[in-house]
Amino acid sequence: MDDEGAAARAGGRLPGDPVPDPGLGLGDETLPVPPSGPPPRRRAGRTFVHALPVLLIVVAILYDIFTPRYFTAGPLYTAAPLVAAPLYSRRGTALTGVAVVVAVIGLQLGKGVIHYVDSLTELITIATVAVLAVLVNGMVRRSSERLVSVREIAEAAQRAVLPQPAERIAGFEIAVCYEAAQADAFIGGDLYAVQDSARGVRLIVGDVRGKGMGAVAAVAVVIGAFREAAEQEATLEAVAQRLERALAREGTRRDGLDAFEGFTTAVLAELPHGDGTVRIVNRGHPPPLLLHGDGTLGPLPAHESALPLGMGELGVWPDRAEEVAFPGGATLLLYTDGLTEARDAKGEFYDPQARLAGRVFPHPATLLDTLAEDVRRHSGGGMADDMALLAVRRPRRADHDHCDEP
């Protein structure tokens, strides 16, 4: 397999790669593929901001040249090193300050006003601000280094709690995607996991009630319990019950409202080895979508309602796995409500079933890349909730044989 295909099936694209699918739409209607990198307007804005200290100095010099001797552009000279402090390196900030001081001295000498008290005071003020800008630059650099460290820790936590599944498990092609609603966040209350077992490949996608570190802790509990139960339990129903008990134990350790109202919506799926079916247990979660190889698709709703995990005290209903056909070339899409609750400027919710109708995606990663981009475009980049996506494709027999070739 080529490198691009391997990267796609791993659940992500290489940096700078275009979105493989031409877009989403109804029938033959397609949406344009966004260019790689930031939009031109954003790039132009960044270029302007980066050049702003130089522009301030140039405008200040021109102002002093073409105005009478007692007019001064002191505020512009003062602003230049302060603007440079968070944008430039320490050396660049220092050079900006030196350039400002030299320009002021030269212009005051040219106008013959350097010996006046007001001019001397202005020069001292600008020089002081230039020195302070260098100090501010050092503080900004240290803060940036701490932020980088925090981001690295957050990435490590995400990999530990929600590790990236293998691109291919027991013949199935797997891809995942996580989009956090909070800026610069890497993990929240949504979860996914894939576990191979003697009885088939078992999957879970869920959404923990709440936000913050409490939700992350509950995610860790659910994922840990799922991995253990998926290996040991004989049925998917038994896996769901193990998760129920794990969350009940976790609830006894919590204080406040979470001790009484903590719960997790989840959908569990089982893909038996060598069997063209999928078994699903839905615990109060949005129904998965089954995308067929010919572009048709449909939801897989639960025929019997069930409470979310962690709410067993409110009622006892036996879990019953529902079995449906999962033919070769089809893709099973599991997602959290961050997908369906994404709104556009008019307040309309995102409808994945309508947006994916008639579309064919060769690999799960292609589906998730295009879907995530379309959701961001639909919501204007401002998602209200985290979104977790998991797609698994059962290859056709011909595809499977081709991939097994050396």
Short mmCIF file of C-alpha atoms in Angstrom, two decimals:
data_model
loop_
_atom_site.label_atom_id
_atom_site.label_comp_id
_atom_site.label_asym_id
_atom_site.label_seq_id
_atom_site.Cartn_x
_atom_site.Cartn_y
_atom_site.Cartn_z
CA MET A 1 0.00 0.00 0.00
CA ASP A 2 1.27 3.53 -0.70
CA ASP A 3 2.10 5.99 2.09
CA GLU A 4 -0.90 8.21 1.43
CA GLY A 5 -3.31 5.30 1.66
CA ALA A 6 -1.72 4.12 4.88
CA ALA A 7 -1.96 7.58 6.38
CA ALA A 8 -5.58 7.88 5.36
CA ARG A 9 -6.52 4.55 6.88
CA ALA A 10 -4.70 5.51 10.08
CA GLY A 11 -7.40 8.06 10.68
CA GLY A 12 -5.59 11.25 9.66
CA ARG A 13 -4.02 13.04 6.73
CA LEU A 14 -0.43 14.09 6.34
CA PRO A 15 0.17 17.82 6.89
CA GLY A 16 -0.69 19.77 3.78
CA ASP A 17 -2.51 16.90 2.08
CA PRO A 18 -5.75 17.86 0.36
CA VAL A 19 -9.02 16.32 1.46
CA PRO A 20 -9.26 13.23 -0.78
CA ASP A 21 -12.99 13.41 -1.39
CA PRO A 22 -14.26 16.29 -3.58
CA GLY A 23 -16.82 17.36 -0.97
CA LEU A 24 -20.20 16.55 0.46
CA GLY A 25 -23.57 17.15 -1.05
CA LEU A 26 -26.73 15.66 -2.39
CA GLY A 27 -26.50 13.55 -5.50
CA ASP A 28 -23.97 15.00 -7.96
CA GLU A 29 -23.85 18.33 -6.16
CA THR A 30 -20.48 18.83 -4.49
CA LEU A 31 -18.92 21.31 -2.16
CA PRO A 32 -15.54 22.84 -2.98
CA VAL A 33 -12.45 21.38 -1.40
CA PRO A 34 -10.82 23.92 0.93
CA PRO A 35 -7.18 24.71 0.14
CA SER A 36 -4.53 23.40 2.49
CA GLY A 37 -3.24 25.82 5.12
CA PRO A 38 -4.95 28.91 6.51
CA PRO A 39 -7.32 30.90 4.26
CA PRO A 40 -5.77 33.75 2.19
CA ARG A 41 -7.56 36.39 4.29
CA ARG A 42 -6.09 34.94 7.48
CA ARG A 43 -2.61 34.74 5.94
CA ALA A 44 -2.86 38.38 4.83
CA GLY A 45 -3.95 39.39 8.33
CA ARG A 46 -1.00 37.62 9.91
CA THR A 47 1.41 39.25 7.44
CA PHE A 48 0.01 42.70 8.22
CA VAL A 49 0.24 42.20 11.99
CA HIS A 50 3.81 40.93 11.69
CA ALA A 51 4.79 44.00 9.65
CA LEU A 52 2.94 46.44 11.93
CA PRO A 53 5.99 47.58 14.01
CA VAL A 54 7.89 48.47 10.84
CA LEU A 55 4.86 50.30 9.44
CA LEU A 56 4.49 52.29 12.67
CA ILE A 57 8.10 53.42 12.47
CA VAL A 58 7.81 54.39 8.81
CA VAL A 59 4.59 56.34 9.38
CA ALA A 60 6.11 58.09 12.41
CA ILE A 61 9.20 59.14 10.45
CA LEU A 62 7.11 60.48 7.57
CA TYR A 63 4.90 62.35 10.02
CA ASP A 64 7.91 64.02 11.66
CA ILE A 65 9.45 64.94 8.29
CA PHE A 66 6.36 66.57 6.83
CA THR A 67 5.06 68.40 9.91
CA PRO A 68 6.35 71.48 11.72
CA ARG A 69 9.26 71.06 14.12
CA TYR A 70 7.16 71.07 17.29
CA PHE A 71 4.84 68.29 16.10
CA THR A 72 5.86 64.81 17.21
CA ALA A 73 4.92 61.21 16.45
CA GLY A 74 5.96 60.03 19.91
CA PRO A 75 2.94 57.72 20.44
CA LEU A 76 3.74 55.83 17.22
CA TYR A 77 7.40 55.40 18.21
CA THR A 78 6.31 54.15 21.62
CA ALA A 79 3.83 51.67 20.16
CA ALA A 80 6.30 50.05 17.73
CA PRO A 81 8.46 48.10 20.26
CA LEU A 82 5.41 47.21 22.37
CA VAL A 83 3.71 45.67 19.33
CA ALA A 84 6.95 43.88 18.41
CA ALA A 85 7.32 42.31 21.89
CA PRO A 86 4.73 39.50 21.46
CA LEU A 87 5.43 39.05 17.73
CA TYR A 88 9.20 39.06 17.31
CA SER A 89 12.12 37.27 18.91
CA ARG A 90 14.11 38.97 21.65
CA ARG A 91 16.64 40.11 19.10
CA GLY A 92 13.94 41.43 16.77
CA THR A 93 12.29 43.33 19.62
CA ALA A 94 15.62 44.84 20.68
CA LEU A 95 16.40 45.87 17.09
CA THR A 96 12.97 47.51 16.83
CA GLY A 97 13.66 49.50 20.00
CA VAL A 98 17.10 50.56 18.74
CA ALA A 99 15.63 51.60 15.39
CA VAL A 100 13.00 53.72 17.13
CA VAL A 101 15.55 55.48 19.38
CA VAL A 102 17.96 56.12 16.48
CA ALA A 103 15.12 57.48 14.33
CA VAL A 104 13.96 59.85 17.07
CA ILE A 105 17.49 61.13 17.74
CA GLY A 106 18.13 61.67 14.05
CA LEU A 107 14.88 63.55 13.49
CA GLN A 108 15.35 65.70 16.59
CA LEU A 109 18.84 66.59 15.44
CA GLY A 110 17.54 67.39 11.98
CA LYS A 111 14.85 69.69 13.37
CA GLY A 112 17.25 71.21 15.89
CA VAL A 113 15.04 70.47 18.89
CA ILE A 114 17.05 67.80 20.67
CA HIS A 115 18.24 70.30 23.32
CA TYR A 116 14.67 71.13 24.39
CA VAL A 117 13.29 69.61 27.59
CA ASP A 118 10.20 68.24 25.87
CA SER A 119 12.27 66.51 23.21
CA LEU A 120 14.64 65.04 25.78
CA THR A 121 11.72 63.79 27.85
CA GLU A 122 10.19 62.19 24.76
CA LEU A 123 13.47 60.47 23.91
CA ILE A 124 13.88 59.10 27.45
CA THR A 125 10.27 57.86 27.44
CA ILE A 126 10.68 56.06 24.12
CA ALA A 127 13.98 54.49 25.22
CA THR A 128 12.38 53.32 28.48
CA VAL A 129 9.48 51.75 26.61
CA ALA A 130 11.94 50.01 24.27
CA VAL A 131 13.72 48.43 27.25
CA LEU A 132 10.40 47.40 28.80
CA ALA A 133 9.38 45.82 25.48
CA VAL A 134 12.44 43.56 25.62
CA LEU A 135 11.46 42.51 29.15
CA VAL A 136 7.88 41.87 28.02
CA ASN A 137 9.22 39.79 25.17
CA GLY A 138 11.07 37.58 27.66
CA MET A 139 7.89 37.07 29.68
CA VAL A 140 5.92 36.21 26.55
CA ARG A 141 8.56 33.70 25.48
CA ARG A 142 8.49 31.97 28.86
CA SER A 143 4.68 31.85 28.77
CA SER A 144 4.82 30.36 25.27
CA GLU A 145 7.26 27.70 26.42
CA ARG A 146 4.95 26.79 29.30
CA LEU A 147 2.00 26.65 26.89
CA VAL A 148 3.92 24.34 24.59
CA SER A 149 4.69 22.11 27.57
CA VAL A 150 1.02 22.05 28.58
CA ARG A 151 -0.01 21.19 25.02
CA GLU A 152 2.49 18.33 24.92
CA ILE A 153 1.12 17.00 28.21
CA ALA A 154 -2.44 17.31 26.86
CA GLU A 155 -1.47 15.42 23.71
CA ALA A 156 0.17 12.70 25.81
CA ALA A 157 -2.98 12.48 27.96
CA GLN A 158 -5.13 12.13 24.87
CA ARG A 159 -2.94 9.36 23.48
CA ALA A 160 -3.07 7.59 26.84
CA VAL A 161 -6.84 7.89 27.36
CA LEU A 162 -7.94 7.74 23.71
CA PRO A 163 -5.15 5.95 21.85
CA GLN A 164 -5.24 5.89 18.08
CA PRO A 165 -6.46 2.46 16.95
CA ALA A 166 -4.58 0.50 14.34
CA GLU A 167 -5.50 1.33 10.76
CA ARG A 168 -6.52 -2.27 10.16
CA ILE A 169 -7.89 -4.68 12.76
CA ALA A 170 -8.96 -8.24 11.90
CA GLY A 171 -9.44 -7.23 8.26
CA PHE A 172 -11.56 -4.16 9.04
CA GLU A 173 -10.39 -0.65 8.10
CA ILE A 174 -10.63 1.72 11.08
CA ALA A 175 -10.46 5.51 11.40
CA VAL A 176 -11.26 7.89 14.26
CA CYS A 177 -11.55 11.65 14.62
CA TYR A 178 -11.88 13.85 17.71
CA GLU A 179 -12.85 17.52 17.50
CA ALA A 180 -12.87 19.41 20.81
CA ALA A 181 -15.27 22.34 21.07
CA GLN A 182 -12.98 24.25 23.45
CA ALA A 183 -10.13 26.05 21.74
CA ASP A 184 -6.71 24.38 22.21
CA ALA A 185 -8.31 21.45 24.02
CA PHE A 186 -7.39 17.90 23.06
CA ILE A 187 -9.82 15.80 25.04
CA GLY A 188 -13.19 16.26 26.71
CA GLY A 189 -16.16 14.11 27.57
CA ASP A 190 -16.47 12.15 24.31
CA LEU A 191 -14.84 8.77 23.92
CA TYR A 192 -14.14 5.95 21.49
CA ALA A 193 -12.32 2.63 21.65
CA VAL A 194 -11.71 -0.39 19.43
CA GLN A 195 -10.80 -3.79 20.85
CA ASP A 196 -10.27 -7.09 19.06
CA SER A 197 -11.39 -10.18 20.91
CA ALA A 198 -11.98 -13.87 20.36
CA ARG A 199 -15.63 -13.13 19.52
CA GLY A 200 -15.01 -10.27 17.11
CA VAL A 201 -13.95 -6.66 16.92
CA ARG A 202 -15.78 -4.62 19.56
CA LEU A 203 -16.30 -0.86 19.39
CA ILE A 204 -17.64 1.86 21.62
CA VAL A 205 -18.44 5.52 21.08
CA GLY A 206 -19.86 7.48 23.99
CA ASP A 207 -20.49 10.86 25.55
CA VAL A 208 -19.97 11.47 29.27
CA ARG A 209 -22.26 13.96 30.95
CA GLY A 210 -20.46 17.09 32.07
CA LYS A 211 -17.26 18.92 31.19
CA GLY A 212 -13.78 19.42 32.53
CA MET A 213 -11.57 17.03 34.43
CA GLY A 214 -14.53 15.16 35.95
CA ALA A 215 -15.67 14.16 32.47
CA VAL A 216 -12.13 13.16 31.49
CA ALA A 217 -11.90 10.96 34.59
CA ALA A 218 -15.19 9.27 33.68
CA VAL A 219 -13.90 8.72 30.13
CA ALA A 220 -10.85 6.95 31.54
CA VAL A 221 -13.11 4.72 33.66
CA VAL A 222 -15.35 3.78 30.72
CA ILE A 223 -12.44 3.09 28.36
CA GLY A 224 -10.60 0.97 30.93
CA ALA A 225 -13.71 -1.04 31.78
CA PHE A 226 -14.56 -1.51 28.11
CA ARG A 227 -11.14 -2.87 27.16
CA GLU A 228 -11.22 -5.38 29.98
CA ALA A 229 -14.82 -6.41 29.38
CA ALA A 230 -14.36 -6.69 25.60
CA GLU A 231 -11.64 -9.27 26.16
CA GLN A 232 -13.44 -11.28 28.83
CA GLU A 233 -17.20 -11.14 28.29
CA ALA A 234 -18.92 -13.63 26.02
CA THR A 235 -21.63 -11.26 24.76
CA LEU A 236 -21.98 -7.60 23.91
CA GLU A 237 -24.81 -7.35 26.43
CA ALA A 238 -22.44 -8.50 29.16
CA VAL A 239 -19.94 -5.84 28.12
CA ALA A 240 -22.63 -3.18 28.57
CA GLN A 241 -23.42 -4.50 32.04
CA ARG A 242 -19.74 -4.37 33.03
CA LEU A 243 -19.65 -0.72 32.00
CA GLU A 244 -22.82 -0.10 34.02
CA ARG A 245 -21.21 -1.52 37.14
CA ALA A 246 -17.96 0.38 36.57
CA LEU A 247 -19.81 3.71 36.34
CA ALA A 248 -21.88 2.84 39.41
CA ARG A 249 -18.66 2.33 41.38
CA GLU A 250 -17.26 5.58 40.01
CA GLY A 251 -20.43 7.42 41.08
CA THR A 252 -19.87 6.48 44.72
CA ARG A 253 -16.54 8.31 44.62
CA ARG A 254 -17.98 11.55 43.29
CA ASP A 255 -19.34 14.47 45.23
CA GLY A 256 -22.17 16.86 44.47
CA LEU A 257 -24.47 16.60 41.48
CA ASP A 258 -22.31 14.11 39.60
CA ALA A 259 -22.84 11.57 42.36
CA PHE A 260 -26.55 11.48 41.46
CA GLU A 261 -26.73 12.52 37.80
CA GLY A 262 -23.54 11.18 36.26
CA PHE A 263 -24.21 9.09 33.17
CA THR A 264 -22.76 8.20 29.79
CA THR A 265 -24.62 7.71 26.55
CA ALA A 266 -22.94 5.04 24.45
CA VAL A 267 -23.35 2.74 21.50
CA LEU A 268 -21.48 -0.56 21.48
CA ALA A 269 -20.91 -2.61 18.35
CA GLU A 270 -19.52 -6.07 17.69
CA LEU A 271 -18.19 -7.26 14.33
CA PRO A 272 -17.94 -11.06 14.42
CA HIS A 273 -15.01 -12.60 12.60
CA GLY A 274 -15.94 -14.04 9.22
CA ASP A 275 -19.58 -12.99 9.55
CA GLY A 276 -21.18 -10.25 7.46
CA THR A 277 -23.18 -8.80 10.34
CA VAL A 278 -22.86 -6.23 13.08
CA ARG A 279 -24.41 -6.42 16.56
CA ILE A 280 -25.32 -3.19 18.32
CA VAL A 281 -26.30 -2.25 21.87
CA ASN A 282 -27.47 1.36 22.17
CA ARG A 283 -27.62 3.03 25.57
CA GLY A 284 -29.34 6.34 24.90
CA HIS A 285 -26.94 7.38 22.13
CA PRO A 286 -27.50 8.75 18.60
CA PRO A 287 -27.97 5.78 16.23
CA PRO A 288 -25.06 4.77 13.99
CA LEU A 289 -25.22 5.19 10.24
CA LEU A 290 -24.53 2.38 7.79
CA LEU A 291 -23.13 3.63 4.48
CA HIS A 292 -23.31 1.07 1.68
CA GLY A 293 -20.89 0.83 -1.19
CA ASP A 294 -23.46 2.14 -3.68
CA GLY A 295 -23.99 5.43 -1.81
CA THR A 296 -27.19 4.47 -0.02
CA LEU A 297 -27.25 4.82 3.73
CA GLY A 298 -29.56 4.61 6.69
CA PRO A 299 -29.57 4.88 10.47
CA LEU A 300 -29.56 1.87 12.76
CA PRO A 301 -31.94 2.99 15.53
CA ALA A 302 -32.56 0.87 18.59
CA HIS A 303 -35.90 -0.90 18.46
CA GLU A 304 -36.06 -0.93 22.26
CA SER A 305 -35.16 2.16 24.27
CA ALA A 306 -32.51 1.84 26.97
CA LEU A 307 -31.19 4.19 29.61
CA PRO A 308 -27.65 5.61 29.36
CA LEU A 309 -24.88 3.86 31.24
CA GLY A 310 -24.73 4.82 34.91
CA MET A 311 -28.50 5.19 35.34
CA GLY A 312 -29.27 1.59 36.25
CA GLU A 313 -30.84 2.62 39.57
CA LEU A 314 -33.72 4.26 37.71
CA GLY A 315 -34.86 1.04 36.07
CA VAL A 316 -33.66 -2.35 34.95
CA TRP A 317 -34.08 -3.43 31.36
CA PRO A 318 -32.07 -6.31 29.96
CA ASP A 319 -29.73 -5.27 27.16
CA ARG A 320 -30.53 -6.91 23.83
CA ALA A 321 -28.06 -6.69 20.97
CA GLU A 322 -29.67 -6.02 17.61
CA GLU A 323 -28.09 -7.66 14.59
CA VAL A 324 -28.08 -6.23 11.07
CA ALA A 325 -26.28 -7.10 7.84
CA PHE A 326 -22.88 -5.50 7.31
CA PRO A 327 -21.88 -6.38 3.74
CA GLY A 328 -18.50 -5.93 2.09
CA GLY A 329 -17.81 -2.38 0.95
CA ALA A 330 -20.09 -0.88 3.63
CA THR A 331 -18.93 1.55 6.33
CA LEU A 332 -20.33 1.83 9.84
CA LEU A 333 -20.23 5.38 11.22
CA LEU A 334 -20.54 5.95 14.97
CA TYR A 335 -20.59 9.51 16.31
CA THR A 336 -21.48 11.67 19.29
CA ASP A 337 -24.11 14.40 19.40
CA GLY A 338 -21.50 17.07 18.72
CA LEU A 339 -22.03 16.14 15.06
CA THR A 340 -25.81 16.42 14.96
CA GLU A 341 -25.98 19.44 17.29
CA ALA A 342 -23.62 21.61 15.23
CA ARG A 343 -25.60 24.64 14.06
CA ASP A 344 -25.14 27.08 11.23
CA ALA A 345 -25.73 30.84 11.34
CA LYS A 346 -29.49 30.26 10.92
CA GLY A 347 -29.62 27.85 13.86
CA GLU A 348 -30.15 24.76 11.68
CA PHE A 349 -28.67 21.51 12.96
CA TYR A 350 -26.23 19.49 10.91
CA ASP A 351 -27.88 16.44 9.30
CA PRO A 352 -25.24 13.81 8.48
CA GLN A 353 -27.75 11.53 6.79
CA ALA A 354 -28.75 14.22 4.29
CA ARG A 355 -25.18 15.42 3.77
CA LEU A 356 -23.79 11.95 3.12
CA ALA A 357 -26.59 10.66 0.91
CA GLY A 358 -25.33 9.49 -2.46
CA ARG A 359 -21.67 9.79 -1.53
CA VAL A 360 -19.12 6.98 -1.77
CA PHE A 361 -15.92 7.05 0.27
CA PRO A 362 -13.14 4.54 -0.48
CA HIS A 363 -11.72 4.57 3.05
CA PRO A 364 -13.03 5.46 6.52
CA ALA A 365 -10.39 8.18 6.96
CA THR A 366 -11.58 9.87 3.77
CA LEU A 367 -15.12 9.87 5.14
CA LEU A 368 -14.09 11.36 8.51
CA ASP A 369 -11.76 13.98 7.02
CA THR A 370 -14.45 15.25 4.69
CA LEU A 371 -17.20 15.02 7.29
CA ALA A 372 -15.22 16.94 9.92
CA GLU A 373 -14.38 19.68 7.43
CA ASP A 374 -18.01 19.97 6.36
CA VAL A 375 -19.16 20.26 9.99
CA ARG A 376 -16.64 23.03 10.64
CA ARG A 377 -17.84 24.82 7.52
CA HIS A 378 -21.48 24.36 8.54
CA SER A 379 -20.91 25.75 12.05
CA GLY A 380 -18.53 28.50 10.99
CA GLY A 381 -15.75 26.92 13.05
CA GLY A 382 -17.61 27.47 16.33
CA MET A 383 -18.77 24.07 17.55
CA ALA A 384 -20.84 24.02 20.73
CA ASP A 385 -19.89 20.50 21.82
CA ASP A 386 -17.08 17.99 21.40
CA MET A 387 -17.39 15.58 18.50
CA ALA A 388 -16.04 12.04 18.31
CA LEU A 389 -16.28 10.02 15.08
CA LEU A 390 -15.43 6.39 14.49
CA ALA A 391 -15.76 4.69 11.11
CA VAL A 392 -15.13 1.05 10.27
CA ARG A 393 -15.28 -0.42 6.78
CA ARG A 394 -15.66 -4.05 5.84
CA PRO A 395 -13.63 -4.41 2.65
CA ARG A 396 -14.99 -6.35 -0.27
CA ARG A 397 -13.39 -9.72 -0.77
CA ALA A 398 -11.48 -8.45 -3.82
CA ASP A 399 -10.14 -5.50 -1.82
CA HIS A 400 -9.12 -7.78 1.02
CA ASP A 401 -7.25 -10.12 -1.32
CA HIS A 402 -5.52 -7.19 -3.01
CA CYS A 403 -4.34 -5.74 0.32
CA ASP A 404 -2.92 -9.12 1.31
CA GLU A 405 -0.70 -9.23 -1.77
CA PRO A 406 3.00 -8.53 -1.11
#
